PDB file of C-alpha atoms in Angstrom:
ATOM      1  CA  ASP A   1      86.323  52.785 -20.480  1.00  0.00           C
ATOM      2  CA  THR A   2      85.373  50.876 -23.600  1.00  0.00           C
ATOM      3  CA  GLY A   3      86.880  53.319 -26.055  1.00  0.00           C
ATOM      4  CA  VAL A   4      90.054  53.054 -28.098  1.00  0.00           C
ATOM      5  CA  SER A   5      93.147  52.990 -25.915  1.00  0.00           C
ATOM      6  CA  GLN A   6      96.761  53.667 -26.804  1.00  0.00           C
ATOM      7  CA  ASP A   7      99.952  52.936 -24.939  1.00  0.00           C
ATOM      8  CA  PRO A   8     102.173  54.667 -24.060  1.00  0.00           C
ATOM      9  CA  ARG A   9     100.651  58.114 -24.013  1.00  0.00           C
ATOM     10  CA  HIS A  10     104.053  59.768 -24.205  1.00  0.00           C
ATOM     11  CA  LYS A  11     107.407  58.542 -25.431  1.00  0.00           C
ATOM     12  CA  ILE A  12     110.744  60.308 -25.462  1.00  0.00           C
ATOM     13  CA  THR A  13     113.545  58.579 -27.285  1.00  0.00           C
ATOM     14  CA  LYS A  14     116.927  59.318 -28.748  1.00  0.00           C
ATOM     15  CA  ARG A  15     117.518  59.451 -32.462  1.00  0.00           C
ATOM     16  CA  GLY A  16     118.322  56.038 -33.853  1.00  0.00           C
ATOM     17  CA  GLN A  17     116.356  54.082 -31.275  1.00  0.00           C
ATOM     18  CA  ASN A  18     113.382  51.879 -32.085  1.00  0.00           C
ATOM     19  CA  VAL A  19     109.966  52.529 -30.590  1.00  0.00           C
ATOM     20  CA  THR A  20     106.743  50.548 -30.557  1.00  0.00           C
ATOM     21  CA  PHE A  21     103.252  51.819 -29.889  1.00  0.00           C
ATOM     22  CA  ARG A  22     100.175  49.805 -29.106  1.00  0.00           C
ATOM     23  CA  CYS A  23      96.533  50.430 -29.948  1.00  0.00           C
ATOM     24  CA  ASP A  24      93.591  48.526 -28.502  1.00  0.00           C
ATOM     25  CA  PRO A  25      90.460  49.158 -30.564  1.00  0.00           C
ATOM     26  CA  ILE A  26      86.859  48.953 -29.472  1.00  0.00           C
ATOM     27  CA  SER A  27      86.297  45.228 -29.175  1.00  0.00           C
ATOM     28  CA  GLU A  28      83.719  44.704 -31.903  1.00  0.00           C
ATOM     29  CA  HIS A  29      85.448  46.937 -34.440  1.00  0.00           C
ATOM     30  CA  ASN A  30      87.132  45.112 -37.292  1.00  0.00           C
ATOM     31  CA  ARG A  31      88.817  48.154 -38.849  1.00  0.00           C
ATOM     32  CA  LEU A  32      91.788  49.895 -37.337  1.00  0.00           C
ATOM     33  CA  TYR A  33      93.539  53.011 -38.594  1.00  0.00           C
ATOM     34  CA  TRP A  34      96.824  54.723 -37.780  1.00  0.00           C
ATOM     35  CA  TYR A  35      97.390  58.430 -38.314  1.00  0.00           C
ATOM     36  CA  ARG A  36     100.232  60.818 -37.639  1.00  0.00           C
ATOM     37  CA  GLN A  37      99.651  64.401 -36.604  1.00  0.00           C
ATOM     38  CA  THR A  38     102.359  67.013 -36.537  1.00  0.00           C
ATOM     39  CA  LEU A  39     102.089  70.456 -35.030  1.00  0.00           C
ATOM     40  CA  GLY A  40      99.702  72.691 -36.918  1.00  0.00           C
ATOM     41  CA  GLN A  41      98.469  69.952 -39.197  1.00  0.00           C
ATOM     42  CA  GLY A  42      95.498  67.662 -39.316  1.00  0.00           C
ATOM     43  CA  PRO A  43      95.907  63.914 -38.907  1.00  0.00           C
ATOM     44  CA  GLU A  44      97.650  62.232 -41.852  1.00  0.00           C
ATOM     45  CA  PHE A  45      96.679  58.710 -42.755  1.00  0.00           C
ATOM     46  CA  LEU A  46      99.387  56.072 -42.339  1.00  0.00           C
ATOM     47  CA  THR A  47      97.760  52.684 -42.718  1.00  0.00           C
ATOM     48  CA  TYR A  48      94.661  50.669 -42.010  1.00  0.00           C
ATOM     49  CA  PHE A  49      93.667  47.119 -41.226  1.00  0.00           C
ATOM     50  CA  GLN A  50      90.543  45.167 -41.761  1.00  0.00           C
ATOM     51  CA  ASN A  51      90.759  42.380 -39.249  1.00  0.00           C
ATOM     52  CA  GLU A  52      94.369  41.202 -39.469  1.00  0.00           C
ATOM     53  CA  ALA A  53      94.882  42.251 -43.083  1.00  0.00           C
ATOM     54  CA  GLN A  54      96.765  45.468 -43.771  1.00  0.00           C
ATOM     55  CA  LEU A  55      94.796  46.860 -46.698  1.00  0.00           C
ATOM     56  CA  GLU A  56      96.355  50.219 -47.362  1.00  0.00           C
ATOM     57  CA  LYS A  57      99.585  52.012 -46.600  1.00  0.00           C
ATOM     58  CA  SER A  58     100.365  55.656 -47.162  1.00  0.00           C
ATOM     59  CA  ARG A  59     103.553  56.741 -48.887  1.00  0.00           C
ATOM     60  CA  LEU A  60     104.302  58.425 -45.554  1.00  0.00           C
ATOM     61  CA  LEU A  61     104.925  54.963 -44.152  1.00  0.00           C
ATOM     62  CA  SER A  62     108.594  54.578 -45.002  1.00  0.00           C
ATOM     63  CA  ASP A  63     110.565  51.351 -44.689  1.00  0.00           C
ATOM     64  CA  ARG A  64     111.360  52.255 -41.099  1.00  0.00           C
ATOM     65  CA  PHE A  65     107.688  51.992 -40.170  1.00  0.00           C
ATOM     66  CA  SER A  66     105.855  48.721 -39.729  1.00  0.00           C
ATOM     67  CA  ALA A  67     102.426  47.974 -38.405  1.00  0.00           C
ATOM     68  CA  GLU A  68     100.852  44.713 -37.402  1.00  0.00           C
ATOM     69  CA  ARG A  69      97.536  43.524 -36.175  1.00  0.00           C
ATOM     70  CA  PRO A  70      97.889  39.898 -35.193  1.00  0.00           C
ATOM     71  CA  LYS A  71      94.612  38.068 -34.707  1.00  0.00           C
ATOM     72  CA  GLY A  72      92.707  41.148 -35.760  1.00  0.00           C
ATOM     73  CA  SER A  73      92.614  42.625 -32.281  1.00  0.00           C
ATOM     74  CA  PHE A  74      95.216  45.080 -30.984  1.00  0.00           C
ATOM     75  CA  SER A  75      97.723  46.669 -33.317  1.00  0.00           C
ATOM     76  CA  THR A  76     101.324  47.787 -32.965  1.00  0.00           C
ATOM     77  CA  LEU A  77     103.168  50.475 -34.862  1.00  0.00           C
ATOM     78  CA  GLU A  78     106.938  50.228 -34.806  1.00  0.00           C
ATOM     79  CA  ILE A  79     109.358  52.892 -35.922  1.00  0.00           C
ATOM     80  CA  GLN A  80     112.935  51.758 -36.423  1.00  0.00           C
ATOM     81  CA  ARG A  81     115.948  54.054 -36.307  1.00  0.00           C
ATOM     82  CA  THR A  82     113.874  57.029 -35.254  1.00  0.00           C
ATOM     83  CA  GLU A  83     114.614  60.447 -36.682  1.00  0.00           C
ATOM     84  CA  GLN A  84     113.774  63.858 -35.286  1.00  0.00           C
ATOM     85  CA  GLY A  85     111.199  64.252 -38.042  1.00  0.00           C
ATOM     86  CA  ASP A  86     109.268  61.349 -36.563  1.00  0.00           C
ATOM     87  CA  SER A  87     108.310  63.507 -33.598  1.00  0.00           C
ATOM     88  CA  ALA A  88     104.535  63.721 -33.751  1.00  0.00           C
ATOM     89  CA  MET A  89     101.296  62.536 -32.231  1.00  0.00           C
ATOM     90  CA  TYR A  90     100.402  59.049 -33.424  1.00  0.00           C
ATOM     91  CA  LEU A  91      96.672  58.451 -33.446  1.00  0.00           C
ATOM     92  CA  CYS A  92      94.794  55.207 -33.674  1.00  0.00           C
ATOM     93  CA  ALA A  93      91.145  54.877 -34.605  1.00  0.00           C
ATOM     94  CA  SER A  94      88.791  51.963 -35.020  1.00  0.00           C
ATOM     95  CA  SER A  95      85.477  51.453 -36.737  1.00  0.00           C
ATOM     96  CA  SER A  96      82.949  48.763 -37.457  1.00  0.00           C
ATOM     97  CA  LYS A  97      82.175  49.984 -40.965  1.00  0.00           C
ATOM     98  CA  GLY A  98      84.201  52.554 -42.839  1.00  0.00           C
ATOM     99  CA  PRO A  99      86.346  55.542 -41.874  1.00  0.00           C
ATOM    100  CA  GLU A 100      83.224  57.628 -41.447  1.00  0.00           C
ATOM    101  CA  THR A 101      82.359  55.777 -38.254  1.00  0.00           C
ATOM    102  CA  GLN A 102      85.777  55.720 -36.674  1.00  0.00           C
ATOM    103  CA  TYR A 103      86.472  56.451 -33.022  1.00  0.00           C
ATOM    104  CA  PHE A 104      89.822  57.894 -32.076  1.00  0.00           C
ATOM    105  CA  GLY A 105      92.170  57.024 -29.275  1.00  0.00           C
ATOM    106  CA  PRO A 106      93.956  59.613 -27.141  1.00  0.00           C
ATOM    107  CA  GLY A 107      97.160  59.315 -29.142  1.00  0.00           C
ATOM    108  CA  THR A 108     100.803  58.635 -28.349  1.00  0.00           C
ATOM    109  CA  ARG A 109     103.030  61.675 -28.393  1.00  0.00           C
ATOM    110  CA  LEU A 110     106.532  60.850 -29.585  1.00  0.00           C
ATOM    111  CA  LEU A 111     109.504  63.136 -29.100  1.00  0.00           C
ATOM    112  CA  VAL A 112     112.767  62.161 -30.750  1.00  0.00           C
ATOM    113  CA  LEU A 113     115.782  63.967 -29.344  1.00  0.00           C
TER     114      LEU A 113
ATOM    115  CA  ALA B   1      93.790  63.712 -55.895  1.00  0.00           C
ATOM    116  CA  GLN B   2      91.338  64.123 -53.078  1.00  0.00           C
ATOM    117  CA  ARG B   3      92.177  66.972 -50.775  1.00  0.00           C
ATOM    118  CA  VAL B   4      90.535  69.292 -48.274  1.00  0.00           C
ATOM    119  CA  THR B   5      91.669  72.824 -47.571  1.00  0.00           C
ATOM    120  CA  GLN B   6      90.869  74.879 -44.530  1.00  0.00           C
ATOM    121  CA  PRO B   7      92.114  78.365 -45.342  1.00  0.00           C
ATOM    122  CA  GLU B   8      91.930  79.750 -41.813  1.00  0.00           C
ATOM    123  CA  LYS B   9      94.282  78.493 -39.124  1.00  0.00           C
ATOM    124  CA  LEU B  10      92.724  80.710 -36.489  1.00  0.00           C
ATOM    125  CA  LEU B  11      89.277  82.186 -36.078  1.00  0.00           C
ATOM    126  CA  SER B  12      88.136  84.311 -33.181  1.00  0.00           C
ATOM    127  CA  VAL B  13      84.597  85.531 -32.553  1.00  0.00           C
ATOM    128  CA  PHE B  14      82.641  86.923 -29.652  1.00  0.00           C
ATOM    129  CA  LYS B  15      80.016  84.917 -27.831  1.00  0.00           C
ATOM    130  CA  GLY B  16      76.685  85.215 -29.564  1.00  0.00           C
ATOM    131  CA  ALA B  17      78.196  86.131 -32.918  1.00  0.00           C
ATOM    132  CA  PRO B  18      77.747  83.957 -36.006  1.00  0.00           C
ATOM    133  CA  VAL B  19      80.643  81.742 -36.952  1.00  0.00           C
ATOM    134  CA  GLU B  20      81.625  80.116 -40.228  1.00  0.00           C
ATOM    135  CA  LEU B  21      84.563  77.763 -40.593  1.00  0.00           C
ATOM    136  CA  LYS B  22      85.572  77.310 -44.193  1.00  0.00           C
ATOM    137  CA  CYS B  23      86.377  74.072 -45.938  1.00  0.00           C
ATOM    138  CA  ASN B  24      87.045  73.538 -49.633  1.00  0.00           C
ATOM    139  CA  TYR B  25      87.590  70.169 -51.205  1.00  0.00           C
ATOM    140  CA  SER B  26      89.005  68.613 -54.304  1.00  0.00           C
ATOM    141  CA  TYR B  27      87.453  65.326 -55.302  1.00  0.00           C
ATOM    142  CA  SER B  28      86.479  63.632 -58.524  1.00  0.00           C
ATOM    143  CA  GLY B  29      83.116  62.108 -57.929  1.00  0.00           C
ATOM    144  CA  SER B  30      80.391  62.546 -55.372  1.00  0.00           C
ATOM    145  CA  PRO B  31      82.095  63.397 -52.099  1.00  0.00           C
ATOM    146  CA  GLU B  32      81.031  62.618 -48.593  1.00  0.00           C
ATOM    147  CA  LEU B  33      82.380  65.181 -46.159  1.00  0.00           C
ATOM    148  CA  PHE B  34      82.726  65.378 -42.418  1.00  0.00           C
ATOM    149  CA  TRP B  35      83.568  67.806 -39.687  1.00  0.00           C
ATOM    150  CA  TYR B  36      85.564  66.595 -36.699  1.00  0.00           C
ATOM    151  CA  VAL B  37      86.155  68.536 -33.505  1.00  0.00           C
ATOM    152  CA  GLN B  38      88.797  68.295 -30.819  1.00  0.00           C
ATOM    153  CA  TYR B  39      88.129  70.095 -27.567  1.00  0.00           C
ATOM    154  CA  SER B  40      91.002  70.888 -25.257  1.00  0.00           C
ATOM    155  CA  ARG B  41      92.449  67.711 -23.725  1.00  0.00           C
ATOM    156  CA  GLN B  42      89.877  65.523 -25.454  1.00  0.00           C
ATOM    157  CA  ARG B  43      89.962  63.065 -28.321  1.00  0.00           C
ATOM    158  CA  LEU B  44      89.188  63.859 -31.875  1.00  0.00           C
ATOM    159  CA  GLN B  45      85.511  63.152 -32.468  1.00  0.00           C
ATOM    160  CA  LEU B  46      83.018  63.328 -35.268  1.00  0.00           C
ATOM    161  CA  LEU B  47      80.861  66.444 -35.185  1.00  0.00           C
ATOM    162  CA  LEU B  48      78.705  65.953 -38.222  1.00  0.00           C
ATOM    163  CA  ARG B  49      78.585  64.440 -41.694  1.00  0.00           C
ATOM    164  CA  HIS B  50      76.950  66.061 -44.651  1.00  0.00           C
ATOM    165  CA  ILE B  51      74.933  63.022 -45.630  1.00  0.00           C
ATOM    166  CA  SER B  52      72.945  63.101 -42.411  1.00  0.00           C
ATOM    167  CA  ARG B  53      71.954  66.751 -42.915  1.00  0.00           C
ATOM    168  CA  GLU B  54      71.550  67.199 -39.199  1.00  0.00           C
ATOM    169  CA  SER B  55      72.419  69.949 -36.752  1.00  0.00           C
ATOM    170  CA  ILE B  56      74.798  69.017 -33.974  1.00  0.00           C
ATOM    171  CA  LYS B  57      75.366  71.433 -31.087  1.00  0.00           C
ATOM    172  CA  GLY B  58      73.791  74.105 -33.246  1.00  0.00           C
ATOM    173  CA  PHE B  59      76.265  73.570 -36.092  1.00  0.00           C
ATOM    174  CA  THR B  60      75.222  72.862 -39.660  1.00  0.00           C
ATOM    175  CA  ALA B  61      77.190  72.328 -42.830  1.00  0.00           C
ATOM    176  CA  ASP B  62      75.952  72.319 -46.390  1.00  0.00           C
ATOM    177  CA  LEU B  63      77.736  70.691 -49.260  1.00  0.00           C
ATOM    178  CA  ASN B  64      78.040  73.110 -52.171  1.00  0.00           C
ATOM    179  CA  LYS B  65      79.206  71.136 -55.174  1.00  0.00           C
ATOM    180  CA  GLY B  66      79.390  74.205 -57.377  1.00  0.00           C
ATOM    181  CA  GLU B  67      81.837  75.929 -55.063  1.00  0.00           C
ATOM    182  CA  THR B  68      83.329  72.641 -53.822  1.00  0.00           C
ATOM    183  CA  SER B  69      82.810  73.807 -50.269  1.00  0.00           C
ATOM    184  CA  PHE B  70      81.520  72.385 -47.016  1.00  0.00           C
ATOM    185  CA  HIS B  71      81.561  75.299 -44.611  1.00  0.00           C
ATOM    186  CA  LEU B  72      80.578  74.799 -40.970  1.00  0.00           C
ATOM    187  CA  LYS B  73      78.202  77.379 -39.552  1.00  0.00           C
ATOM    188  CA  LYS B  74      76.598  78.309 -36.281  1.00  0.00           C
ATOM    189  CA  PRO B  75      74.364  81.341 -35.875  1.00  0.00           C
ATOM    190  CA  PHE B  76      75.279  82.095 -32.254  1.00  0.00           C
ATOM    191  CA  ALA B  77      78.674  80.942 -31.009  1.00  0.00           C
ATOM    192  CA  GLN B  78      79.128  79.794 -27.422  1.00  0.00           C
ATOM    193  CA  GLU B  79      82.314  79.780 -25.366  1.00  0.00           C
ATOM    194  CA  GLU B  80      82.193  75.980 -25.189  1.00  0.00           C
ATOM    195  CA  ASP B  81      82.524  75.873 -28.975  1.00  0.00           C
ATOM    196  CA  SER B  82      86.168  76.864 -28.631  1.00  0.00           C
ATOM    197  CA  ALA B  83      88.115  73.945 -30.134  1.00  0.00           C
ATOM    198  CA  MET B  84      90.047  72.704 -33.150  1.00  0.00           C
ATOM    199  CA  TYR B  85      87.825  71.880 -36.095  1.00  0.00           C
ATOM    200  CA  TYR B  86      88.875  69.617 -38.949  1.00  0.00           C
ATOM    201  CA  CYS B  87      87.159  69.069 -42.252  1.00  0.00           C
ATOM    202  CA  ALA B  88      87.639  65.551 -43.609  1.00  0.00           C
ATOM    203  CA  LEU B  89      87.022  63.544 -46.761  1.00  0.00           C
ATOM    204  CA  PRO B  90      86.842  59.739 -47.244  1.00  0.00           C
ATOM    205  CA  PRO B  91      86.340  57.243 -48.902  1.00  0.00           C
ATOM    206  CA  ASP B  92      89.215  54.823 -48.489  1.00  0.00           C
ATOM    207  CA  ASP B  93      90.712  56.632 -45.573  1.00  0.00           C
ATOM    208  CA  MET B  94      90.041  59.940 -43.982  1.00  0.00           C
ATOM    209  CA  ARG B  95      91.888  62.923 -45.439  1.00  0.00           C
ATOM    210  CA  PHE B  96      91.899  65.770 -42.970  1.00  0.00           C
ATOM    211  CA  GLY B  97      92.393  69.457 -43.483  1.00  0.00           C
ATOM    212  CA  ALA B  98      94.977  71.310 -41.439  1.00  0.00           C
ATOM    213  CA  GLY B  99      92.320  72.475 -39.017  1.00  0.00           C
ATOM    214  CA  THR B 100      90.940  75.779 -37.743  1.00  0.00           C
ATOM    215  CA  ARG B 101      91.289  76.802 -34.136  1.00  0.00           C
ATOM    216  CA  LEU B 102      88.092  78.541 -33.090  1.00  0.00           C
ATOM    217  CA  THR B 103      88.172  80.785 -30.067  1.00  0.00           C
ATOM    218  CA  VAL B 104      84.916  82.196 -28.764  1.00  0.00           C
ATOM    219  CA  LYS B 105      85.538  85.160 -26.530  1.00  0.00           C
ATOM    220  CA  PRO B 106      83.149  86.159 -23.723  1.00  0.00           C
TER     221      PRO B 106
END
């Protein structure tokens, strides 16, 4: 499968714990996006990278959230001191041009107890 | 601020009936709009973009700048069209509507 992959697919954690998610984009794609999707809502943009540079961050990305993309390949999204409101599906997408050509991963579903 | 609104959370039609999923947008400038679809247990995927003016799986969407709308239409719905549909608006990142769950009944 040469599509976008995300790991883990599911994560259950207790409030206050830190979690880290990984996204592996399609290999030739230089842009990588993170979205959050809560129940009944469409995906909400969090941040995006062009190669290793983080070019835009949403106001949704509080200080507890950090994303990296070392070497412009895979990316990680870390949430520190998780809160119940962080429970959501976290989606990653990659593209070779702009957001209009992005391909989505299967998502990581986070449940914070 | 750029925004898309999908006024219907749920839409149910019978097989063979026409279907229209509504999308309204707010954008200063010349927008480029998209429809994404997510079938059960599958990834979110692009269905069509207005700039290509093509029909995908029998669906079409016309940008109406006067009404600021980009409604998705299909003249004869099929059961396999049952899915979540999202309207979306770039340019810097993709702003998605809340989505409409389409159910096509046999």
